[in-house]
């Protein structure tokens, strides 16, 4: 059995030392002495002086870009620490018995791994990216409260130390024990990393004697304050510091996401703070919040998850913001459905507070209450799916550039689809009761928290590397790294989904031998992820000194697709000022696929769906009506020759609670068709102008008819079945033709009108 404290301490030290050596070596190489001579005493003195001034600069800076980098560096370091925990967890699982670490160590590992990753890795890195680019994106000079910003950051290192003190004190204890008797250093020897699970469920978290739990609670509390402070700063900055010409309607999508994220954090974290204080009081002052005679253990779960579920969206939304921002740059098309993405973000922000009890389906809450949580949890899939569809549509017919950021974006969409769909399954109570305690849940959330979240962080680090450092990273190594991490994540977490589906319980160091092979596959996948993380780190550090310097003001060629956004304009200005560079102009400018978005109305386009609909309502209604009439023609024929039953129209009426009369059904059908279908077309109207409307109509009609045929399949076979399919298809085509011809007619009319108005 290995000693965890020593192994992890050594691993971290080696990691830190290699980073330092690498840094110093590359730095040395970057500036050879020009005369080939030796370094003189004065030069060393100068270097030390410089080091001192650098140090005091970084410790006292209030500049948003510096603080951003501090956040990113801190988050990365915490991520590596949590990553070492993960590698150790997976190592234990190479063999069925607990023979590498003790079961208690295993418990400590998954506890600290979860907390470190969720609180000290993801959030700080996103706050860092936000700090660096958000003011540039919105044309602000700095964050609204620069000093508060610095405080927000500097609360984090002590918080992390408090939370993870157990390991350090243990290492210290073991070192001291070499010279001092055990009695004198009892405190150090009794400290352990917390091992009650990252959800800190009562009563275990109340009753375990380990004093490190108290330090952890204090540290978490401190980190909550840091997060709240940061969130207030983001909200104020976005609300009040936007530059000229940046309205809510054309606020970039990343800032929208940071705004909503900060809004969630503002409501969620104070609640976590109170819950933590209650737990501390229970542990130390004999209160009974979570004791059976008080609120009971379930109270802790309610409080925890009322923070915990919003928290997962706090982690997830900035990643989607980066996706929406970066993906279009590498497919040469504008983000499809900007407004819908904004709405879905806002919707997720609100809904994320309404689903917490889906983490408590296996507790004894009233089934009727649980049912409502099931409904909302399924509903939350809708805004998530809107994002996915919009990303896919953005890629549609784009000029894809196979760069590392693109590979990570595409991989992120893939992992999110699987992670999200498995989440919808878990939202269904009976399924959750089956899978709650298994690796299936681990697979579900890791496809998101490892899939899309770090993928997009890394994509962002590549995308903005030239902007931040003025140099290029090693692009070949980056592409390889991107592929490696996508591959490793799929191997690891798909395997976990499968063994969870087979019923293997999670959070146990010991497991039945028949799962060994699968566990080994997952572990190898995990090592691949770890390796790719190190490759990324190497690339970032070494390229800082050795990367090819950027020689154009438009490193990504964004001007060619009209996507030269504000932060790059800032970069261009800086390159011109610093190096007298000429602005780079592209040879040809490809009009970005979607037309220049018109500034939408109030509050960031809130109301623009309504506006669009009302502007186009009559056109849509006319199209829908003609289409539905044509479609009815096809269906009536089908009824006449007996492929369809008139009763099916009656069922439509029954569905909305009216008498089962075919006539009423047909009426509803007409009204429904006039409204629903055109809405669908309108939703895709950003996309429609790019293709012949007519063709597109047929494609949509075909797609929808297949969905319709499957959904309403009524058990025919043989010829009747073929007839059924044919008529569904033909009637939908008829519908599509009617709709598109009408749209086209009305559109050309509109164009004529706007020309005569002098517009274009
Ligand atoms: C947005 C990104 C998401 C993240 C980061 C995330 C994260 C997580 C985490 C960390 C857990 C495990 C909690 C534990 O330790 O018990 C979890 C469980 C769960 N997630 Fe997600 N999730 C996300 C999206 C979704 C979606 C879209 C749904 C449903 C529509 C969903 C439904 C669930 C359910 C029902 C559970 C409880 C499973 C159980 O414990 O039995 N999640 N998720
Ligand atoms: Cu949840």
Short mmCIF file of N, CA and C in Angstrom, two decimals, residues 303-416:
data_model
loop_
_atom_site.label_atom_id
_atom_site.label_comp_id
_atom_site.label_asym_id
_atom_site.label_seq_id
_atom_site.Cartn_x
_atom_site.Cartn_y
_atom_site.Cartn_z
N UNK A 303 -30.45 22.50 0.67
CA UNK A 303 -29.63 23.71 0.61
C UNK A 303 -28.47 23.50 -0.36
N UNK A 304 -27.83 22.34 -0.23
CA UNK A 304 -26.66 22.09 -1.07
C UNK A 304 -27.02 22.14 -2.55
N UNK A 305 -28.08 21.44 -2.92
CA UNK A 305 -28.39 21.35 -4.35
C UNK A 305 -29.06 22.61 -4.88
N UNK A 306 -29.65 23.40 -3.99
CA UNK A 306 -30.18 24.68 -4.48
C UNK A 306 -29.03 25.58 -4.92
N UNK A 307 -27.85 25.36 -4.34
CA UNK A 307 -26.65 25.97 -4.89
C UNK A 307 -26.07 25.07 -5.99
N UNK A 308 -26.04 23.77 -5.75
CA UNK A 308 -25.29 22.84 -6.58
C UNK A 308 -25.78 22.76 -8.01
N UNK A 309 -27.08 22.73 -8.21
CA UNK A 309 -27.48 22.66 -9.61
C UNK A 309 -27.21 23.95 -10.37
N UNK A 310 -27.60 25.12 -9.81
CA UNK A 310 -27.18 26.36 -10.49
C UNK A 310 -25.68 26.37 -10.75
N UNK A 311 -24.91 25.87 -9.81
CA UNK A 311 -23.46 25.84 -9.98
C UNK A 311 -23.06 25.09 -11.25
N UNK A 312 -23.74 23.98 -11.56
CA UNK A 312 -23.30 23.28 -12.76
C UNK A 312 -23.56 24.13 -14.00
N UNK A 313 -24.58 24.98 -13.94
CA UNK A 313 -24.78 25.88 -15.08
C UNK A 313 -23.82 27.05 -15.06
N UNK A 314 -23.37 27.44 -13.85
CA UNK A 314 -22.34 28.47 -13.77
C UNK A 314 -21.09 27.96 -14.49
N UNK A 315 -20.83 26.68 -14.35
CA UNK A 315 -19.65 26.11 -15.00
C UNK A 315 -19.86 25.97 -16.50
N UNK A 316 -21.09 25.65 -16.86
CA UNK A 316 -21.38 25.25 -18.23
C UNK A 316 -21.59 26.46 -19.15
N UNK A 317 -22.30 27.49 -18.66
CA UNK A 317 -22.65 28.60 -19.54
C UNK A 317 -21.45 29.34 -20.15
N UNK A 318 -20.41 29.66 -19.36
CA UNK A 318 -19.28 30.33 -20.01
C UNK A 318 -18.68 29.47 -21.13
N UNK A 319 -18.72 28.16 -20.96
CA UNK A 319 -18.19 27.29 -22.02
C UNK A 319 -19.05 27.43 -23.27
N UNK A 320 -20.36 27.48 -23.11
CA UNK A 320 -21.20 27.65 -24.30
C UNK A 320 -20.97 29.03 -24.91
N UNK A 321 -20.69 30.02 -24.06
CA UNK A 321 -20.41 31.35 -24.58
C UNK A 321 -19.17 31.32 -25.46
N UNK A 322 -18.13 30.63 -24.98
CA UNK A 322 -16.91 30.53 -25.79
C UNK A 322 -17.19 29.79 -27.08
N UNK A 323 -17.98 28.73 -26.99
CA UNK A 323 -18.32 27.97 -28.20
C UNK A 323 -18.99 28.89 -29.22
N UNK A 324 -20.00 29.64 -28.75
CA UNK A 324 -20.75 30.50 -29.67
C UNK A 324 -19.85 31.59 -30.25
N UNK A 325 -18.82 31.96 -29.50
CA UNK A 325 -17.94 33.01 -29.98
C UNK A 325 -16.87 32.47 -30.93
N UNK A 326 -16.32 31.30 -30.58
CA UNK A 326 -15.15 30.81 -31.32
C UNK A 326 -15.54 30.01 -32.57
N UNK A 327 -16.55 29.18 -32.42
CA UNK A 327 -16.92 28.31 -33.54
C UNK A 327 -17.12 29.09 -34.85
N UNK A 328 -17.88 30.19 -34.85
CA UNK A 328 -18.12 30.89 -36.13
C UNK A 328 -16.83 31.35 -36.80
N UNK A 329 -15.80 31.64 -36.00
CA UNK A 329 -14.56 32.16 -36.58
C UNK A 329 -13.88 31.10 -37.44
N UNK A 330 -14.11 29.84 -37.12
CA UNK A 330 -13.40 28.79 -37.84
C UNK A 330 -14.26 28.09 -38.87
N UNK A 331 -15.48 28.55 -39.03
CA UNK A 331 -16.30 28.02 -40.11
C UNK A 331 -16.69 29.15 -41.05
N UNK A 332 -16.18 30.35 -40.77
CA UNK A 332 -16.40 31.47 -41.68
C UNK A 332 -17.85 31.89 -41.80
N UNK A 333 -18.64 31.59 -40.80
CA UNK A 333 -20.04 32.01 -40.86
C UNK A 333 -20.42 32.69 -39.56
N UNK A 334 -21.35 33.62 -39.67
CA UNK A 334 -21.86 34.24 -38.44
C UNK A 334 -22.54 33.20 -37.58
N UNK A 335 -22.56 33.46 -36.28
CA UNK A 335 -23.29 32.58 -35.38
C UNK A 335 -24.75 32.54 -35.81
N UNK A 336 -25.24 31.35 -35.98
CA UNK A 336 -26.64 31.21 -36.37
C UNK A 336 -27.53 31.37 -35.15
N UNK A 337 -28.57 32.17 -35.28
CA UNK A 337 -29.57 32.27 -34.22
C UNK A 337 -29.09 32.92 -32.95
N UNK A 338 -28.35 34.03 -33.11
CA UNK A 338 -27.87 34.79 -31.94
C UNK A 338 -28.96 34.99 -30.89
N UNK A 339 -30.11 35.47 -31.37
CA UNK A 339 -31.18 35.78 -30.40
C UNK A 339 -31.61 34.56 -29.62
N UNK A 340 -31.73 33.44 -30.33
CA UNK A 340 -32.24 32.25 -29.66
C UNK A 340 -31.23 31.74 -28.65
N UNK A 341 -29.96 31.97 -28.97
CA UNK A 341 -28.93 31.55 -28.02
C UNK A 341 -29.00 32.43 -26.78
N UNK A 342 -29.22 33.72 -26.98
CA UNK A 342 -29.36 34.61 -25.82
C UNK A 342 -30.56 34.18 -24.98
N UNK A 343 -31.69 33.93 -25.63
CA UNK A 343 -32.87 33.51 -24.86
C UNK A 343 -32.61 32.20 -24.14
N UNK A 344 -31.97 31.27 -24.81
CA UNK A 344 -31.77 29.97 -24.16
C UNK A 344 -30.86 30.14 -22.95
N UNK A 345 -29.89 31.08 -23.06
CA UNK A 345 -29.01 31.31 -21.93
C UNK A 345 -29.79 31.89 -20.75
N UNK A 346 -30.62 32.88 -21.05
CA UNK A 346 -31.44 33.46 -19.99
C UNK A 346 -32.36 32.40 -19.40
N UNK A 347 -32.94 31.58 -20.28
CA UNK A 347 -33.85 30.55 -19.82
C UNK A 347 -33.15 29.57 -18.90
N UNK A 348 -31.94 29.18 -19.29
CA UNK A 348 -31.20 28.24 -18.44
C UNK A 348 -30.88 28.87 -17.10
N UNK A 349 -30.57 30.18 -17.13
CA UNK A 349 -30.26 30.87 -15.90
C UNK A 349 -31.42 30.77 -14.91
N UNK A 350 -32.62 30.96 -15.40
CA UNK A 350 -33.78 30.90 -14.52
C UNK A 350 -34.08 29.45 -14.12
N UNK A 351 -34.15 28.60 -15.14
CA UNK A 351 -34.55 27.21 -14.87
C UNK A 351 -33.57 26.48 -13.96
N UNK A 352 -32.29 26.90 -14.01
CA UNK A 352 -31.29 26.14 -13.26
C UNK A 352 -31.61 26.14 -11.77
N UNK A 353 -32.41 27.12 -11.32
CA UNK A 353 -32.78 27.13 -9.91
C UNK A 353 -33.99 26.24 -9.62
N UNK A 354 -34.63 25.76 -10.68
CA UNK A 354 -35.90 25.08 -10.45
C UNK A 354 -35.82 23.56 -10.51
N UNK A 355 -34.62 23.02 -10.56
CA UNK A 355 -34.53 21.58 -10.78
C UNK A 355 -33.71 20.86 -9.72
N UNK A 356 -33.37 21.58 -8.63
CA UNK A 356 -32.36 21.00 -7.74
C UNK A 356 -32.74 19.64 -7.21
N UNK A 357 -34.05 19.42 -6.99
CA UNK A 357 -34.41 18.16 -6.32
C UNK A 357 -34.25 16.94 -7.21
N UNK A 358 -33.86 17.13 -8.51
CA UNK A 358 -33.60 15.91 -9.28
C UNK A 358 -32.35 15.19 -8.77
N UNK A 359 -31.61 15.86 -7.90
CA UNK A 359 -30.49 15.16 -7.26
C UNK A 359 -30.96 14.38 -6.04
N UNK A 360 -32.25 14.50 -5.73
CA UNK A 360 -32.77 13.89 -4.50
C UNK A 360 -33.91 12.93 -4.78
N UNK A 361 -33.95 12.41 -6.02
CA UNK A 361 -35.05 11.50 -6.37
C UNK A 361 -35.05 10.24 -5.53
N UNK A 362 -33.89 9.84 -5.03
CA UNK A 362 -33.87 8.61 -4.25
C UNK A 362 -34.09 8.87 -2.77
N UNK A 363 -34.41 10.11 -2.39
CA UNK A 363 -34.76 10.36 -0.99
C UNK A 363 -36.28 10.19 -0.83
N UNK A 364 -36.75 10.42 0.39
CA UNK A 364 -38.15 10.09 0.66
C UNK A 364 -39.09 11.27 0.49
N UNK A 365 -38.76 12.18 -0.42
CA UNK A 365 -39.66 13.32 -0.61
C UNK A 365 -41.00 12.86 -1.19
N UNK A 366 -42.00 13.69 -1.04
CA UNK A 366 -43.33 13.39 -1.57
C UNK A 366 -43.26 13.18 -3.10
N UNK A 367 -43.77 12.06 -3.59
CA UNK A 367 -43.68 11.78 -5.02
C UNK A 367 -44.29 12.87 -5.90
N UNK A 368 -45.32 13.54 -5.42
CA UNK A 368 -45.93 14.58 -6.25
C UNK A 368 -44.98 15.75 -6.42
N UNK A 369 -44.23 16.04 -5.35
CA UNK A 369 -43.25 17.11 -5.45
C UNK A 369 -42.14 16.70 -6.43
N UNK A 370 -41.70 15.45 -6.28
CA UNK A 370 -40.63 14.98 -7.16
C UNK A 370 -41.07 15.04 -8.63
N UNK A 371 -42.34 14.74 -8.85
CA UNK A 371 -42.85 14.73 -10.21
C UNK A 371 -42.67 16.10 -10.86
N UNK A 372 -42.91 17.16 -10.09
CA UNK A 372 -42.77 18.48 -10.70
C UNK A 372 -41.30 18.75 -11.04
N UNK A 373 -40.41 18.23 -10.22
CA UNK A 373 -38.99 18.42 -10.53
C UNK A 373 -38.59 17.62 -11.77
N UNK A 374 -39.24 16.48 -11.93
CA UNK A 374 -38.97 15.68 -13.13
C UNK A 374 -39.38 16.48 -14.37
N UNK A 375 -40.57 17.09 -14.31
CA UNK A 375 -41.07 17.83 -15.47
C UNK A 375 -40.12 18.98 -15.82
N UNK A 376 -39.70 19.75 -14.82
CA UNK A 376 -38.83 20.89 -15.12
C UNK A 376 -37.48 20.39 -15.63
N UNK A 377 -36.99 19.28 -15.06
CA UNK A 377 -35.68 18.79 -15.49
C UNK A 377 -35.71 18.33 -16.94
N UNK A 378 -36.84 17.78 -17.36
CA UNK A 378 -36.93 17.40 -18.76
C UNK A 378 -37.03 18.65 -19.62
N UNK A 379 -37.77 19.64 -19.11
CA UNK A 379 -37.95 20.86 -19.89
C UNK A 379 -36.64 21.61 -20.09
N UNK A 380 -35.72 21.48 -19.14
CA UNK A 380 -34.48 22.25 -19.24
C UNK A 380 -33.64 21.77 -20.43
N UNK A 381 -33.98 20.59 -20.94
CA UNK A 381 -33.26 20.10 -22.12
C UNK A 381 -33.54 20.98 -23.34
N UNK A 382 -34.69 21.66 -23.34
CA UNK A 382 -35.04 22.44 -24.54
C UNK A 382 -34.06 23.57 -24.80
N UNK A 383 -33.84 24.47 -23.82
CA UNK A 383 -32.86 25.53 -24.10
C UNK A 383 -31.46 24.98 -24.40
N UNK A 384 -31.09 23.86 -23.75
CA UNK A 384 -29.78 23.30 -24.06
C UNK A 384 -29.73 22.83 -25.51
N UNK A 385 -30.82 22.20 -25.94
CA UNK A 385 -30.85 21.69 -27.31
C UNK A 385 -30.83 22.83 -28.32
N UNK A 386 -31.46 23.95 -27.97
CA UNK A 386 -31.46 25.10 -28.89
C UNK A 386 -30.03 25.50 -29.21
N UNK A 387 -29.20 25.52 -28.17
CA UNK A 387 -27.81 25.88 -28.41
C UNK A 387 -27.15 24.91 -29.38
N UNK A 388 -27.36 23.62 -29.12
CA UNK A 388 -26.70 22.62 -29.96
C UNK A 388 -27.14 22.77 -31.41
N UNK A 389 -28.44 22.91 -31.62
CA UNK A 389 -28.92 23.04 -33.00
C UNK A 389 -28.33 24.27 -33.66
N UNK A 390 -28.24 25.35 -32.91
CA UNK A 390 -27.69 26.56 -33.51
C UNK A 390 -26.21 26.41 -33.85
N UNK A 391 -25.47 25.70 -33.03
CA UNK A 391 -24.06 25.47 -33.36
C UNK A 391 -23.93 24.63 -34.62
N UNK A 392 -24.75 23.59 -34.68
CA UNK A 392 -24.66 22.72 -35.85
C UNK A 392 -25.03 23.50 -37.10
N UNK A 393 -26.08 24.29 -36.99
CA UNK A 393 -26.50 25.07 -38.16
C UNK A 393 -25.44 26.10 -38.52
N UNK A 394 -24.70 26.59 -37.53
CA UNK A 394 -23.63 27.54 -37.85
C UNK A 394 -22.56 26.87 -38.71
N UNK A 395 -22.32 25.61 -38.44
CA UNK A 395 -21.28 24.91 -39.21
C UNK A 395 -21.75 24.57 -40.62
N UNK A 396 -23.06 24.45 -40.75
CA UNK A 396 -23.66 24.01 -42.01
C UNK A 396 -23.12 24.83 -43.18
N UNK A 397 -22.55 24.15 -44.16
CA UNK A 397 -22.05 24.82 -45.36
C UNK A 397 -20.98 25.87 -45.10
N UNK A 398 -20.32 25.76 -43.94
CA UNK A 398 -19.25 26.72 -43.67
C UNK A 398 -17.95 26.30 -44.33
N UNK A 399 -16.97 27.21 -44.27
CA UNK A 399 -15.61 26.88 -44.73
C UNK A 399 -14.84 26.42 -43.52
N UNK A 400 -14.89 25.13 -43.24
CA UNK A 400 -14.29 24.69 -41.99
C UNK A 400 -12.77 24.71 -42.06
N UNK A 401 -12.14 25.33 -41.06
CA UNK A 401 -10.67 25.30 -40.97
C UNK A 401 -10.30 24.35 -39.86
N UNK A 402 -9.58 23.31 -40.19
CA UNK A 402 -9.32 22.25 -39.22
C UNK A 402 -8.21 22.63 -38.24
N UNK A 403 -8.43 23.68 -37.48
CA UNK A 403 -7.45 24.11 -36.49
C UNK A 403 -7.77 23.45 -35.16
N UNK A 404 -6.83 23.60 -34.20
CA UNK A 404 -7.07 23.01 -32.88
C UNK A 404 -8.35 23.56 -32.23
N UNK A 405 -8.59 24.88 -32.27
CA UNK A 405 -9.83 25.36 -31.66
C UNK A 405 -11.07 24.74 -32.30
N UNK A 406 -11.03 24.56 -33.62
CA UNK A 406 -12.21 23.95 -34.24
C UNK A 406 -12.40 22.51 -33.79
N UNK A 407 -11.31 21.76 -33.75
CA UNK A 407 -11.43 20.35 -33.32
C UNK A 407 -12.05 20.29 -31.93
N UNK A 408 -11.61 21.20 -31.06
CA UNK A 408 -12.14 21.20 -29.69
C UNK A 408 -13.62 21.60 -29.67
N UNK A 409 -13.99 22.55 -30.52
CA UNK A 409 -15.41 22.94 -30.58
C UNK A 409 -16.26 21.75 -31.02
N UNK A 410 -15.84 21.13 -32.11
CA UNK A 410 -16.63 20.01 -32.62
C UNK A 410 -16.69 18.89 -31.59
N UNK A 411 -15.56 18.60 -30.96
CA UNK A 411 -15.54 17.56 -29.93
C UNK A 411 -16.45 17.93 -28.77
N UNK A 412 -16.46 19.21 -28.42
CA UNK A 412 -17.30 19.67 -27.31
C UNK A 412 -18.78 19.50 -27.61
N UNK A 413 -19.17 19.79 -28.85
CA UNK A 413 -20.58 19.59 -29.21
C UNK A 413 -20.93 18.12 -29.05
N UNK A 414 -20.02 17.26 -29.51
CA UNK A 414 -20.26 15.82 -29.41
C UNK A 414 -20.43 15.35 -27.97
N UNK A 415 -19.48 15.73 -27.11
CA UNK A 415 -19.59 15.26 -25.74
C UNK A 415 -20.82 15.86 -25.07
N UNK A 416 -21.15 17.10 -25.41
CA UNK A 416 -22.31 17.69 -24.75
C UNK A 416 -23.61 17.01 -25.16
#
